[in-house]
Short mmCIF file of C-alpha atoms in Angstrom, two decimals:
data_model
loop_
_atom_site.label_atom_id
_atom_site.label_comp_id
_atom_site.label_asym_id
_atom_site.label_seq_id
_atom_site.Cartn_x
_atom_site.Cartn_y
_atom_site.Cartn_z
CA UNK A 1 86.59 94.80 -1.68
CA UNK A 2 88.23 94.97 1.74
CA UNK A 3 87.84 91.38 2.58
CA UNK A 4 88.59 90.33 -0.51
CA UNK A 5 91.91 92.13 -0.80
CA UNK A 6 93.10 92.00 2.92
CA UNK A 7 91.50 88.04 3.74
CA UNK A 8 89.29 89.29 6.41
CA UNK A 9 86.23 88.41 8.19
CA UNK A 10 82.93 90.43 6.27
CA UNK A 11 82.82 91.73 9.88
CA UNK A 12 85.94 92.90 9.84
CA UNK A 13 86.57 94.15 6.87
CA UNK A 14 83.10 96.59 7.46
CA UNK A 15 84.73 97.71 10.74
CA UNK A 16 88.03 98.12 9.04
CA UNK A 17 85.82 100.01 5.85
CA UNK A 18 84.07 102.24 8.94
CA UNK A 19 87.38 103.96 10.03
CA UNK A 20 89.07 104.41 6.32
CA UNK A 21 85.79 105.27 4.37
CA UNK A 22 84.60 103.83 1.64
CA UNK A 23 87.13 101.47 -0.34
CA UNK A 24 85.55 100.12 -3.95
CA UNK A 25 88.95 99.96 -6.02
CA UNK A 26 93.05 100.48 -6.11
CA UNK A 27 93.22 103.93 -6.02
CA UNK A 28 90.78 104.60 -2.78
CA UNK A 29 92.62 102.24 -1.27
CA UNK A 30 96.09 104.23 -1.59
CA UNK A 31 94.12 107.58 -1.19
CA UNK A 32 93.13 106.31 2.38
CA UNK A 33 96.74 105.30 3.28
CA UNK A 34 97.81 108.91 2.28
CA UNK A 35 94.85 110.30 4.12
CA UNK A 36 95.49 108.85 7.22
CA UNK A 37 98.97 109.73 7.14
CA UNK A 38 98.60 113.37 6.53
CA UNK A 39 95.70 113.48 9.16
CA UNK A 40 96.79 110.94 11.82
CA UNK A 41 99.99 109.99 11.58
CA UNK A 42 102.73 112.26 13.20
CA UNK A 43 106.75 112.21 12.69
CA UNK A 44 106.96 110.42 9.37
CA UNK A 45 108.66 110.94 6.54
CA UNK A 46 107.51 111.34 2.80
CA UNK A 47 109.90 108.87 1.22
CA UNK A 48 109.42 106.17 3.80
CA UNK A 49 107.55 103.06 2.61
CA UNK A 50 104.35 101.68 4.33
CA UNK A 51 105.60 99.00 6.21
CA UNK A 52 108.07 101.72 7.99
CA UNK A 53 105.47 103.50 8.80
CA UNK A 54 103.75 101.22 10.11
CA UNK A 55 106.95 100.35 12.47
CA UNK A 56 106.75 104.25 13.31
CA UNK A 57 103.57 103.85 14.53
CA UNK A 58 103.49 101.10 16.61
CA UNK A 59 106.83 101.89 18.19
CA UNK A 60 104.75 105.22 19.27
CA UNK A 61 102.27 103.29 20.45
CA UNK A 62 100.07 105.60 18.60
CA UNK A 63 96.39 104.73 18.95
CA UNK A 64 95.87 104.47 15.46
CA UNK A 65 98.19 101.47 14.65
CA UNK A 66 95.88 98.76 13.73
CA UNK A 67 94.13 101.28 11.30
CA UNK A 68 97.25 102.32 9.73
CA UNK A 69 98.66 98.75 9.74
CA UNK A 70 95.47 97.93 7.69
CA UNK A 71 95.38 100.93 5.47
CA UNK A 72 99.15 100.01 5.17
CA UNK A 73 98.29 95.74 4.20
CA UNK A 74 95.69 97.58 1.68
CA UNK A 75 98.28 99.99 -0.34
CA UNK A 76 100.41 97.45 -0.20
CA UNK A 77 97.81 94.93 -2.27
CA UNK A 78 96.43 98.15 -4.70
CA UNK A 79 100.00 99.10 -5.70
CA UNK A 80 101.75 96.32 -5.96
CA UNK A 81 99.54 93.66 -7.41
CA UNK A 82 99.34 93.01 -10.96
CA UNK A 83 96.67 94.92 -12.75
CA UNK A 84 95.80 91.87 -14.58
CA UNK A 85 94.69 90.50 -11.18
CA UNK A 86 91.25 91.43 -10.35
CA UNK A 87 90.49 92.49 -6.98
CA UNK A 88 87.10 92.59 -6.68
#
């Protein structure tokens, strides 16, 4: 589901799949962007939305920013696209 929600390479998306775990359906997806925040992700705020974060982090230069920005692309597509729009 990675590559098909995020337009990435198979390659890609497996490497991307390696650091988040497993992703098979809208609500992993969002549990790995909250996961990686609470474990990885330092000096952010609970109300913030995931593209601020994502600013956070790469203004930190933290070495987790191209995870988070992907984990962040990922929410992004589980919560806001139309249930009626099948992801898999």
């Amino acid at each position: 589901i990675l590559d098909r929600l995020s337009g990435r390479s198979a390659d890609e998306a497996r490497r991307a799949e390696a650091m988040l775990g497993e992703i098979e359906g809208r609500e992993d997806a969002v549990r790995a962007f909250h996961w990686i925040l609470e474990k990885k992700v330092r000096g952010f705020e609970s109300w913030w939305t995931s593209r601020k974060v994502v600013e956070h982090v790469s203004h930190r230069e933290e070495p987790l920013q191209p995870q988070v920005a992907q984990a962040a692309e990922l929410y992004d597509l589980a919560r806001y696209t139309p249930e009626t729009y099948d992801l898999d």
